[in-house]
Amino acid sequence: MSRDNVSLAVVRRLPRYYRHLHELLGEGVTRISSRLLADRLGLTASQIRQDLNCFGGFGQQGYGYNVEKLCREIGDILGLGAGLRAVIIGMGHIGHALCNNFDFLSAGVTLVGAFDVAEGVVGSSVGGLTVLHADELETFAAQTCPEIGILTLSRSDARAMCRRLSALPSVRGLWNFTSEDIRQERDGKPVEYVNYNDSLMTLCYRITNSRE
Amino acid sequence: MSRDNVSLAVVRRLPRYYRHLHELLGEGVTRISSRLLADRLGLTASQIRQDLNCFGGFGQQGYGYNVEKLCREIGDILGLGAGLRAVIIGMGHIGHALCNNFDFLSAGVTLVGAFDVAEGVVGSSVGGLTVLHADELETFAAQTCPEIGILTLSRSDARAMCRRLSALPSVRGLWNFTSEDIRQERDGKPVEYVNYNDSLMTLCYRITNSRE
């Protein structure tokens, strides 16, 4: 099935579908109508049907969706079963927050390495990993073959590290938390970014342009 | 000018326009063609013209855009001059990262209060603020009138705190960092969220569905 033409807007809704379906499973719900699923997600039933139709038919008229099956299908579409491994570069506040608090496994990803250059940080233990010196990245990657590089280092070092990560044969995508605007696909490798500044500015727009 | 029908997709591109234009100003660039701006942003020139046309005419045929004027106009559209004030609730890793490292002023926002409940944290100093006990939120807000509430506390406490923040008369929007899916506009108050899980799952999709 060709997924090349599924819009990124639809793709970005899939994780929420997955999370809510996973919670419904945990609540013991076995089937759900598109209307109830829509209520829960804050979407319309028609939007849900349209989205899911991009990936093939799910659900039955009058029956709704089988929660376990739909959850599993969306998980497959998202690549959660692919066993992707990630390394994280830059152990400041955000790096620590990710290593300690973020549930990588819920996204099917295993964090396998953490890197920094600061003296007190290299050698310390964070989230079950020992922080290695960034000089060891290439050697480590040759042995462990991570697919995802996570950039949580300072902006000034971001582009150089991005090039190093992209050059690693195993790396297939980057997760960028720095404020350096590394967005374009490099050599076809997708870059997802988390940019607080964009998000806050969007909130300011919505506040100052609301209908009150 | 009515902005009610400007799509959120366009709105979400505005902060990047602003950031790049602001940088261009800093580099001493006074005017730029839509083509060069497009290259810099990784968009097409036609997309840029379409986006900016939502907000009125900018730029001149053959001249391109005046950088300072366009930057200022987009800043106005984004509400960066509105002097919005924010309070942050929950001083864990993310809360600390925001207080210490995030440049709120670049988005025109001033952080005016930080709150937590933990004994060692209340009374400590973070990013120039003294952390207050969450019990003092209503009193503080009555005096300081913050417009933005930032949720960086644990998921289990998120909804209750969301209700308290929404109930404050001055609050006009929320910035949600918790994994609790608080997205719907409450009483018309917009909620922007930063959800790492959604972002990582989207990256996994793009990696496993790339054309390689």
PDB file of C-alpha atoms in Angstrom, chain B residues 33-131:
ATOM      1  CA  SER B  33      12.787  38.103  -2.688  1.00  0.00           C
ATOM      2  CA  SER B  34      10.108  35.481  -2.051  1.00  0.00           C
ATOM      3  CA  ARG B  35      12.396  32.996  -3.779  1.00  0.00           C
ATOM      4  CA  LEU B  36      15.327  33.571  -1.406  1.00  0.00           C
ATOM      5  CA  LEU B  37      13.022  33.618   1.595  1.00  0.00           C
ATOM      6  CA  ALA B  38      11.526  30.351   0.348  1.00  0.00           C
ATOM      7  CA  ASP B  39      14.975  28.757   0.046  1.00  0.00           C
ATOM      8  CA  ARG B  40      15.821  29.788   3.575  1.00  0.00           C
ATOM      9  CA  LEU B  41      12.566  28.401   4.969  1.00  0.00           C
ATOM     10  CA  GLY B  42      12.419  25.238   2.907  1.00  0.00           C
ATOM     11  CA  LEU B  43       9.113  26.290   1.337  1.00  0.00           C
ATOM     12  CA  THR B  44       8.135  27.336  -2.189  1.00  0.00           C
ATOM     13  CA  ALA B  45       7.906  30.997  -3.155  1.00  0.00           C
ATOM     14  CA  SER B  46       4.288  30.428  -4.089  1.00  0.00           C
ATOM     15  CA  GLN B  47       3.488  29.011  -0.624  1.00  0.00           C
ATOM     16  CA  ILE B  48       4.983  32.094   0.996  1.00  0.00           C
ATOM     17  CA  ARG B  49       2.963  34.448  -1.161  1.00  0.00           C
ATOM     18  CA  GLN B  50      -0.216  32.472  -0.459  1.00  0.00           C
ATOM     19  CA  ASP B  51       0.433  32.479   3.288  1.00  0.00           C
ATOM     20  CA  LEU B  52       1.134  36.201   3.485  1.00  0.00           C
ATOM     21  CA  ASN B  53      -1.886  37.021   1.327  1.00  0.00           C
ATOM     22  CA  CYS B  54      -4.085  35.702   4.159  1.00  0.00           C
ATOM     23  CA  PHE B  55      -3.094  38.737   6.150  1.00  0.00           C
ATOM     24  CA  GLY B  56      -3.111  41.421   3.501  1.00  0.00           C
ATOM     25  CA  GLY B  57      -0.706  42.420   0.799  1.00  0.00           C
ATOM     26  CA  PHE B  58       2.966  42.546   1.561  1.00  0.00           C
ATOM     27  CA  GLY B  59       5.849  43.018  -0.796  1.00  0.00           C
ATOM     28  CA  GLN B  60       6.077  44.462  -4.261  1.00  0.00           C
ATOM     29  CA  GLN B  61       6.446  42.803  -7.615  1.00  0.00           C
ATOM     30  CA  GLY B  62      10.118  42.929  -8.577  1.00  0.00           C
ATOM     31  CA  TYR B  63      11.195  44.342  -5.227  1.00  0.00           C
ATOM     32  CA  GLY B  64      10.423  41.498  -2.897  1.00  0.00           C
ATOM     33  CA  TYR B  65       9.770  42.134   0.778  1.00  0.00           C
ATOM     34  CA  ASN B  66      11.102  44.825   3.074  1.00  0.00           C
ATOM     35  CA  VAL B  67      12.548  42.679   5.851  1.00  0.00           C
ATOM     36  CA  GLU B  68      12.047  45.075   8.754  1.00  0.00           C
ATOM     37  CA  LYS B  69       8.469  45.903   7.764  1.00  0.00           C
ATOM     38  CA  LEU B  70       7.487  42.293   7.149  1.00  0.00           C
ATOM     39  CA  CYS B  71       9.097  41.158  10.396  1.00  0.00           C
ATOM     40  CA  ARG B  72       7.221  43.829  12.329  1.00  0.00           C
ATOM     41  CA  GLU B  73       3.911  43.046  10.608  1.00  0.00           C
ATOM     42  CA  ILE B  74       4.192  39.329  11.335  1.00  0.00           C
ATOM     43  CA  GLY B  75       5.178  40.115  14.909  1.00  0.00           C
ATOM     44  CA  ASP B  76       2.003  42.189  15.222  1.00  0.00           C
ATOM     45  CA  ILE B  77      -0.103  39.424  13.701  1.00  0.00           C
ATOM     46  CA  LEU B  78       1.397  36.957  16.187  1.00  0.00           C
ATOM     47  CA  GLY B  79       0.553  39.262  19.080  1.00  0.00           C
ATOM     48  CA  LEU B  80       4.172  39.558  20.164  1.00  0.00           C
ATOM     49  CA  GLY B  81       3.633  43.161  21.229  1.00  0.00           C
ATOM     50  CA  ALA B  82       0.651  42.337  23.433  1.00  0.00           C
ATOM     51  CA  GLY B  83       2.793  42.077  26.575  1.00  0.00           C
ATOM     52  CA  LEU B  84       1.392  38.714  27.609  1.00  0.00           C
ATOM     53  CA  ARG B  85       2.360  37.390  31.026  1.00  0.00           C
ATOM     54  CA  ALA B  86       2.703  33.730  31.956  1.00  0.00           C
ATOM     55  CA  VAL B  87       2.748  31.594  35.098  1.00  0.00           C
ATOM     56  CA  ILE B  88       4.272  28.142  35.146  1.00  0.00           C
ATOM     57  CA  ILE B  89       2.952  25.305  37.311  1.00  0.00           C
ATOM     58  CA  GLY B  90       5.228  22.360  38.067  1.00  0.00           C
ATOM     59  CA  MET B  91       8.953  22.786  38.567  1.00  0.00           C
ATOM     60  CA  GLY B  92      10.328  19.429  37.442  1.00  0.00           C
ATOM     61  CA  HIS B  93      12.917  19.021  34.688  1.00  0.00           C
ATOM     62  CA  ILE B  94      10.784  20.621  31.972  1.00  0.00           C
ATOM     63  CA  GLY B  95       9.741  23.464  34.260  1.00  0.00           C
ATOM     64  CA  HIS B  96      13.372  24.151  35.100  1.00  0.00           C
ATOM     65  CA  ALA B  97      14.413  23.915  31.450  1.00  0.00           C
ATOM     66  CA  LEU B  98      11.807  26.507  30.519  1.00  0.00           C
ATOM     67  CA  CYS B  99      12.654  28.887  33.361  1.00  0.00           C
ATOM     68  CA  ASN B 100      16.390  28.702  32.871  1.00  0.00           C
ATOM     69  CA  ASN B 101      16.883  28.280  29.142  1.00  0.00           C
ATOM     70  CA  PHE B 102      13.812  29.319  27.234  1.00  0.00           C
ATOM     71  CA  ASP B 103      13.726  32.855  25.879  1.00  0.00           C
ATOM     72  CA  PHE B 104      10.157  33.891  26.665  1.00  0.00           C
ATOM     73  CA  LEU B 105      10.840  37.487  25.685  1.00  0.00           C
ATOM     74  CA  SER B 106      11.651  36.488  22.110  1.00  0.00           C
ATOM     75  CA  ALA B 107       7.966  35.508  21.917  1.00  0.00           C
ATOM     76  CA  GLY B 108       6.979  38.746  23.634  1.00  0.00           C
ATOM     77  CA  VAL B 109       5.970  36.905  26.796  1.00  0.00           C
ATOM     78  CA  THR B 110       7.129  37.636  30.348  1.00  0.00           C
ATOM     79  CA  LEU B 111       7.247  34.822  32.888  1.00  0.00           C
ATOM     80  CA  VAL B 112       5.878  36.336  36.098  1.00  0.00           C
ATOM     81  CA  GLY B 113       5.311  33.411  38.450  1.00  0.00           C
ATOM     82  CA  ALA B 114       6.388  29.826  39.132  1.00  0.00           C
ATOM     83  CA  PHE B 115       4.522  27.360  41.326  1.00  0.00           C
ATOM     84  CA  ASP B 116       5.015  23.914  42.823  1.00  0.00           C
ATOM     85  CA  VAL B 117       4.011  21.937  45.932  1.00  0.00           C
ATOM     86  CA  ALA B 118       7.179  20.031  46.810  1.00  0.00           C
ATOM     87  CA  GLU B 119       8.891  21.085  50.031  1.00  0.00           C
ATOM     88  CA  GLY B 120      12.413  21.548  48.742  1.00  0.00           C
ATOM     89  CA  VAL B 121      11.226  23.344  45.641  1.00  0.00           C
ATOM     90  CA  VAL B 122       8.826  25.936  47.049  1.00  0.00           C
ATOM     91  CA  GLY B 123      10.904  28.905  48.112  1.00  0.00           C
ATOM     92  CA  SER B 124      13.811  28.099  45.796  1.00  0.00           C
ATOM     93  CA  SER B 125      14.926  30.472  43.081  1.00  0.00           C
ATOM     94  CA  VAL B 126      14.625  29.526  39.404  1.00  0.00           C
ATOM     95  CA  GLY B 127      15.292  31.824  36.456  1.00  0.00           C
ATOM     96  CA  GLY B 128      15.032  34.905  38.644  1.00  0.00           C
ATOM     97  CA  LEU B 129      11.716  33.883  40.207  1.00  0.00           C
ATOM     98  CA  THR B 130      10.966  32.519  43.666  1.00  0.00           C
ATOM     99  CA  VAL B 131       8.833  29.405  43.447  1.00  0.00           C
TER     100      VAL B 131
END
